[in-house]
XYZ file of C-alpha atoms in Angstrom:
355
model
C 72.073 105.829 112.865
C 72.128 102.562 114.154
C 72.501 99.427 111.568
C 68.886 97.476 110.982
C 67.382 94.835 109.789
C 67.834 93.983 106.137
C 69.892 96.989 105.801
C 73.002 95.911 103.322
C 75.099 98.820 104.168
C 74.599 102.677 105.545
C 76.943 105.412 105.741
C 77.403 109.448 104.479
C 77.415 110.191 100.916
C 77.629 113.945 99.356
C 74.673 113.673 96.841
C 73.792 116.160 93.729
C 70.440 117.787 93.992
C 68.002 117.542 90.723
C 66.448 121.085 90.513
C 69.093 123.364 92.103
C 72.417 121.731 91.208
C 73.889 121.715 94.323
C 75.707 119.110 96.600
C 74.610 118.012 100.434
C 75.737 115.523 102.649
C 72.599 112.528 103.376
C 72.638 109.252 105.281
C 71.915 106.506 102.903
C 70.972 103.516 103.638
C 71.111 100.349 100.627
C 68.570 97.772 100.827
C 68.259 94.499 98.654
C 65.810 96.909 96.287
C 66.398 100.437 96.849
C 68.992 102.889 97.683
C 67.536 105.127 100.947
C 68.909 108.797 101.770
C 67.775 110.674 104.854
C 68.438 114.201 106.242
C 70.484 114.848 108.784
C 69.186 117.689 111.533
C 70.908 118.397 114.452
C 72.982 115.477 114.221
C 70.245 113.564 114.720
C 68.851 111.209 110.866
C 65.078 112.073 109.927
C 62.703 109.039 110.673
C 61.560 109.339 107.005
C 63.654 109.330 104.344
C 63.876 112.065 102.179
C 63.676 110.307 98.710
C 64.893 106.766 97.332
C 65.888 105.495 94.371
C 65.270 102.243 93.054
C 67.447 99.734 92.218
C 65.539 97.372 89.619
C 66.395 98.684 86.150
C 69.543 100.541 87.182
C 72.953 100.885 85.737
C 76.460 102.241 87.295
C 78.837 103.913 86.596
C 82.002 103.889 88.662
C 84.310 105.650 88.494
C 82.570 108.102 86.990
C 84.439 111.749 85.782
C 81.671 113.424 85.071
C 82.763 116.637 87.482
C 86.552 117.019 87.321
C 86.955 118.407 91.137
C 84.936 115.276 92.083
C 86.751 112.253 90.834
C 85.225 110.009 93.848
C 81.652 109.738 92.315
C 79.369 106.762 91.994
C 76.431 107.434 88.874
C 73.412 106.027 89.083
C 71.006 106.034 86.365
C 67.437 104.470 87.360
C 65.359 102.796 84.232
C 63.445 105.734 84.286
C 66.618 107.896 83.013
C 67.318 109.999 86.585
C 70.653 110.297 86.912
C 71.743 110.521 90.435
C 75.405 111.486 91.382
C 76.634 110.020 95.219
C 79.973 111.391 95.912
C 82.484 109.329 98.588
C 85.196 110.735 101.094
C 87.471 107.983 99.531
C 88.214 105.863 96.692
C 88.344 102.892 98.825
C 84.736 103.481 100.466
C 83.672 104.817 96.388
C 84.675 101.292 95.485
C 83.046 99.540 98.614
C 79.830 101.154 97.973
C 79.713 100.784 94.197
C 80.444 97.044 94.966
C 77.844 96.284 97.152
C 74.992 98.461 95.059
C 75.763 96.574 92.234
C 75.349 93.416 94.098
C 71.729 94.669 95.173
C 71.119 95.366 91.479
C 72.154 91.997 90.262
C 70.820 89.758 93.306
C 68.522 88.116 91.649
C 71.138 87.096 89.061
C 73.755 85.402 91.027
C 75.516 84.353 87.467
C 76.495 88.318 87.198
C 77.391 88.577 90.656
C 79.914 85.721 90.305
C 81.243 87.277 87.106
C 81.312 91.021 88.892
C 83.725 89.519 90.968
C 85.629 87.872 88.498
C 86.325 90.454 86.424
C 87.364 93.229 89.717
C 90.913 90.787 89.646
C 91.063 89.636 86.522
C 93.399 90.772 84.145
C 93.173 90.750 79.840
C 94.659 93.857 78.388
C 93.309 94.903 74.661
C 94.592 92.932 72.066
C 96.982 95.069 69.776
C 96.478 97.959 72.741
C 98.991 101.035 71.761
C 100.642 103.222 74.604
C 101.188 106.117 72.446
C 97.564 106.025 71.826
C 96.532 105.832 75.474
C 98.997 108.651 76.173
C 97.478 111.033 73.397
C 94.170 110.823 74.760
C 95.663 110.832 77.798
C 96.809 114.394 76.994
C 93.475 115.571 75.205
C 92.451 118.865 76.551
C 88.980 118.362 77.011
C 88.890 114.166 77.766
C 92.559 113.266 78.799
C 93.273 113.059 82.421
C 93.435 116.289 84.403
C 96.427 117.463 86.171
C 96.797 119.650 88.648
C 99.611 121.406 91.606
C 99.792 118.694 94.446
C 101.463 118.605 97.639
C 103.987 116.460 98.813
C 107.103 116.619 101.393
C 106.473 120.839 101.424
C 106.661 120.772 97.462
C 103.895 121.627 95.361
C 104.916 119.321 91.906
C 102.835 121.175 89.320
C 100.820 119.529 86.182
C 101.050 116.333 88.598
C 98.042 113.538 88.801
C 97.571 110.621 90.992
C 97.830 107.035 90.803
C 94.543 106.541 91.623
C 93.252 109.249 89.293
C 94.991 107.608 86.537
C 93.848 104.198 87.430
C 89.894 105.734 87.479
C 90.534 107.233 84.203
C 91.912 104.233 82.227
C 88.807 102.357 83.432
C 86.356 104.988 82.781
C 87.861 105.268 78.686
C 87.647 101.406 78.523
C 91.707 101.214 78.737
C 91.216 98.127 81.431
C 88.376 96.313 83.274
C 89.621 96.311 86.909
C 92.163 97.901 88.939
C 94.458 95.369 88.857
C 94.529 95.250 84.781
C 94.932 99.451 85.222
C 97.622 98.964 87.122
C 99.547 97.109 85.190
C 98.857 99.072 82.026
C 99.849 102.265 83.993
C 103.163 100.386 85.520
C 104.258 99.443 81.230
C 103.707 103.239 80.252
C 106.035 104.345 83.408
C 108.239 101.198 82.168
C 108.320 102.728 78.516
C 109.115 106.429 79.847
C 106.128 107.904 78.899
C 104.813 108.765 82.724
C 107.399 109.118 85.401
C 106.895 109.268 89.511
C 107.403 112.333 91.190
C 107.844 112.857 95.206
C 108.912 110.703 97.519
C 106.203 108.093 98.090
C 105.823 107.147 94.140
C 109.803 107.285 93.317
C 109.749 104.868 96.436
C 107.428 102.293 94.973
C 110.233 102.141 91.883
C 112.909 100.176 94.153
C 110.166 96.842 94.135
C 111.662 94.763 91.029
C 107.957 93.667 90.246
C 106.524 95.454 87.795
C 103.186 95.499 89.012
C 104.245 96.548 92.489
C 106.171 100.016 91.013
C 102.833 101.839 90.137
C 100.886 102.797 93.049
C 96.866 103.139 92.601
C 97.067 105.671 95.473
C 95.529 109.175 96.370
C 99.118 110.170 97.659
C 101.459 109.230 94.972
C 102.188 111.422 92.356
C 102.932 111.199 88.768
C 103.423 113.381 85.524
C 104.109 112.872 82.085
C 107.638 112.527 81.663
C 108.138 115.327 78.846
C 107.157 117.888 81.753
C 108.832 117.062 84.677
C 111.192 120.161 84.372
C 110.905 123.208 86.571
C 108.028 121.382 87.726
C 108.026 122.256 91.629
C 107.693 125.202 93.270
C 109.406 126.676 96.880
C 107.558 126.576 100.013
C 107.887 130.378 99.714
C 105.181 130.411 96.546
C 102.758 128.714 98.271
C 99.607 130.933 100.092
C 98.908 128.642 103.090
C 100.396 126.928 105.697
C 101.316 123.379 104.215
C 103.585 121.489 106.970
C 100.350 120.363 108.805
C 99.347 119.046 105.467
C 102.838 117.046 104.967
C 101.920 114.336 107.149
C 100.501 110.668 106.518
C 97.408 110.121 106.019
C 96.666 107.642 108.728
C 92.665 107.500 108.452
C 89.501 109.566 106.777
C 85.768 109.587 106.919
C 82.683 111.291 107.310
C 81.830 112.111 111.122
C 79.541 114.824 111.983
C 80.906 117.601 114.257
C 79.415 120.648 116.469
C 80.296 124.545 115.434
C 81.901 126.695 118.032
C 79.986 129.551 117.290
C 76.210 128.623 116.467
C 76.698 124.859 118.172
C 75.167 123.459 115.278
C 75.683 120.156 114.061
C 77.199 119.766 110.193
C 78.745 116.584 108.432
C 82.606 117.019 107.913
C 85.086 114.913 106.242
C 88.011 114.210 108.723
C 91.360 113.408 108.080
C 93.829 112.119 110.185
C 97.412 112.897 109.371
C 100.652 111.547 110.814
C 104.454 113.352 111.054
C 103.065 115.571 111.457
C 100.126 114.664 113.675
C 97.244 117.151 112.800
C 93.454 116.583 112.276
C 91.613 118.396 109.852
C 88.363 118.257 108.534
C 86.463 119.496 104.993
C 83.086 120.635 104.129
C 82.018 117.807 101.495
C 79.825 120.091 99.973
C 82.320 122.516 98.258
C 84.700 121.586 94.996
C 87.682 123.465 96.972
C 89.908 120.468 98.528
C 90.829 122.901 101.531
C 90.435 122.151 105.186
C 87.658 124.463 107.038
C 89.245 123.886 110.030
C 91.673 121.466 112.398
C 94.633 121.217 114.789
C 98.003 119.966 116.014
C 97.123 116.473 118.056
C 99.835 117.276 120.232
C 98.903 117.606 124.026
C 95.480 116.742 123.063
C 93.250 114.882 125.078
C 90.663 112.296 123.205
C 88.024 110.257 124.815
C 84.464 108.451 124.440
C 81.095 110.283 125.947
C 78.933 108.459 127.957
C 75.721 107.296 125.614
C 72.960 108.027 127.942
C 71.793 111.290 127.866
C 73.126 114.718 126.187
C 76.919 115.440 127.251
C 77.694 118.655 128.912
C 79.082 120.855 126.309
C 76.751 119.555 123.623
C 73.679 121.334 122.130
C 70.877 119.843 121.005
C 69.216 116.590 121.331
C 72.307 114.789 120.148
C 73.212 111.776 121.447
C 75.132 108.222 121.120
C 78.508 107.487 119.565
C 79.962 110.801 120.607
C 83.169 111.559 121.497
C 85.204 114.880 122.156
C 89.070 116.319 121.710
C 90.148 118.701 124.262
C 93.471 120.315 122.416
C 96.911 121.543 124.270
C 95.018 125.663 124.042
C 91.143 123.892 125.755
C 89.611 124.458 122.199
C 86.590 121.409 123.120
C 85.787 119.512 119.603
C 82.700 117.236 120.317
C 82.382 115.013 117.260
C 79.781 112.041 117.120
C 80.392 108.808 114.918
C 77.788 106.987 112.945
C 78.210 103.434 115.483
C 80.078 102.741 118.668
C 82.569 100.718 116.365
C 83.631 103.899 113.984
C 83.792 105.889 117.404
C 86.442 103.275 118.955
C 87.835 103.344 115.606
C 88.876 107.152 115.807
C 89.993 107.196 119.223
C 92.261 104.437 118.668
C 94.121 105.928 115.751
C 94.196 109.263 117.695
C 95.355 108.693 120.762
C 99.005 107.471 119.599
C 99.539 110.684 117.817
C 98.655 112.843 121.040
């Protein structure tokens, strides 16, 4: 899974199948023309790829709601009218890949390219725009943003949404043109009461006398229409899992692919590494349910690189290069291998502080 030649940018996305509807984890890799995925086996990419779509002709969509319990999608619909739908681990990476696949599709048109990246910082709300509009559709049952019961500080605020959520949503109804123009819009509807921050890291944000600066487009900060915000929370004691090792930070997440304890086989997971407290946890990208499979206190836990040449003791398979293993305080052995030495280092580095 090593970077080559001409190869724009490469990394895990969760894709939809055509025929059977379902959702796996490929390695794709963008070109200047064409959009590559491979299989993963064993830990190990496919030599082949297992399809590609192609980029001349294409339009994008991002963000794109189409599946509510997937709100980090990229759409891609090729000239031929095939929809494909690439799911990210994060709406920063969404946003990195969506940027540099529409700069494939518009590289021979360096005119758009320049005025893609205007228009990602520029700001020019609609003329004679109406809040109590935006908040009515807003609150549409079927099209308005969804809300949900999120977690925060060992609370679980219910009918909540996220910044980022709402940011995504007044883009994807054509409320604002970038981030930075959704931000503000969200930041004048908190301003006029009609959304209010809930939690501690979005009633934070309120103390910055910029108005721009007291909305947060982030996947932690919560929100809620200000008309509901009573008897919104519910006591630890409600809840049906163990949440303090979900209270903490969340320091850094990705895609890393990870050997079972049982079978030894090799799957693609979605890490993330949390902070106060220090735990890491990891997801199986394929499923809607946004519930850890698996993970463990970093306390006492010992973290460190594999050598590259050859297969590891303690590792199945053919697998080798950018590996690296977690021996926790109980001598549970995690052996976890990154796409490049860099992302490897990368890991390590933010986990062995919290250890």
């Amino acid at each position: 899974m090593q970077e080559a030649a001409g190869v724009l940018k490469e990394g895990f996305l969760v894709k939809r199948g055509h025929i059977v509807r379902n959702w796996k984890v490929r390695w794709f890799v963008l070109l200047q023309d064409k959009l590559l995925y491979y299989k993963i086996e064993g830990g190990k990419k496919e030599p082949s790829p297992k399809g590609r779509i192609l980029l001349d002709g294409c339009t994008i969509t991002c963000p794109c709601l189409e599946y509510e319990n997937r709100p980090l999608l990229i759409k891609l619909k090729t000239k031929t009218n095939t929809d494909y739908f690439l799911e990210c681990c994060s709406r920063e990476e969404r946003d990195s890949w969506a940027l540099d696949i529409t700069g494939a599709i518009h590289a021979g048109h360096p005119v758009q390219v320049q005025e893609l990246h205007r228009m990602k910082n520029s700001f020019k709300l609609l003329e004679n725009i109406s809040l109590h509009h935006i908040v009515e559709r807003m609150c549409d049952s079927s099209t308005g943003i969804k809300r949900t019961r999120n977690l925060e500080q060992g609370n679980r605020y219910k009918e909540t949404f996220t910044g980022s959520a709402l940011v995504d949503w007044l883009i994807s109804n054509s409320f604002a043109v970038s981030r930075f123009e959704a931000v503000t819009l969200a930041s004048m509807l908190m301003e006029e009461n009609f959304i209010k921050p809930v939690g501690a890291r979005s009633t934070e944000a309120t103390r910055y006398s910029d108005l721009s600066e007291q909305f947060l487009d982030d996947s932690t900060a919560l929100y809620m229409f200000a008309e509901s915000s009573k008897k919104n929370t519910s006591s630890k004691e409600e809840l049906q899992f163990n949440i303090s090792e979900l209270r903490g930070t969340i320091v850094k997440q990705g895609f890393l692919v990870k050997q079972g304890h049982k079978r030894k086989n090799w799957k693609v997971r979605r890490f993330v590494l949390r902070a106060d407290p220090a735990f890491l946890h990891y997801y199986d990208p394929t499923k809607e349910e946004n519930r850890p499979v698996g993970g463990f206190s970093l306390r006492g836990c010992l973290v460190s690189a594999l050598e590259d040449n050859g297969v590891p003791a303690g590792v199945k398979g053919n697998v080798q290069g950018n590996l690296f293993k977690i021996i926790t305080k109980k001598d549970i052995h995690y052996y976890i291998q990154a796409s490049s030495k860099a992302e490897r280092a990368q890991w390590i580095e933010a986990i062995k502080p919290l250890t």
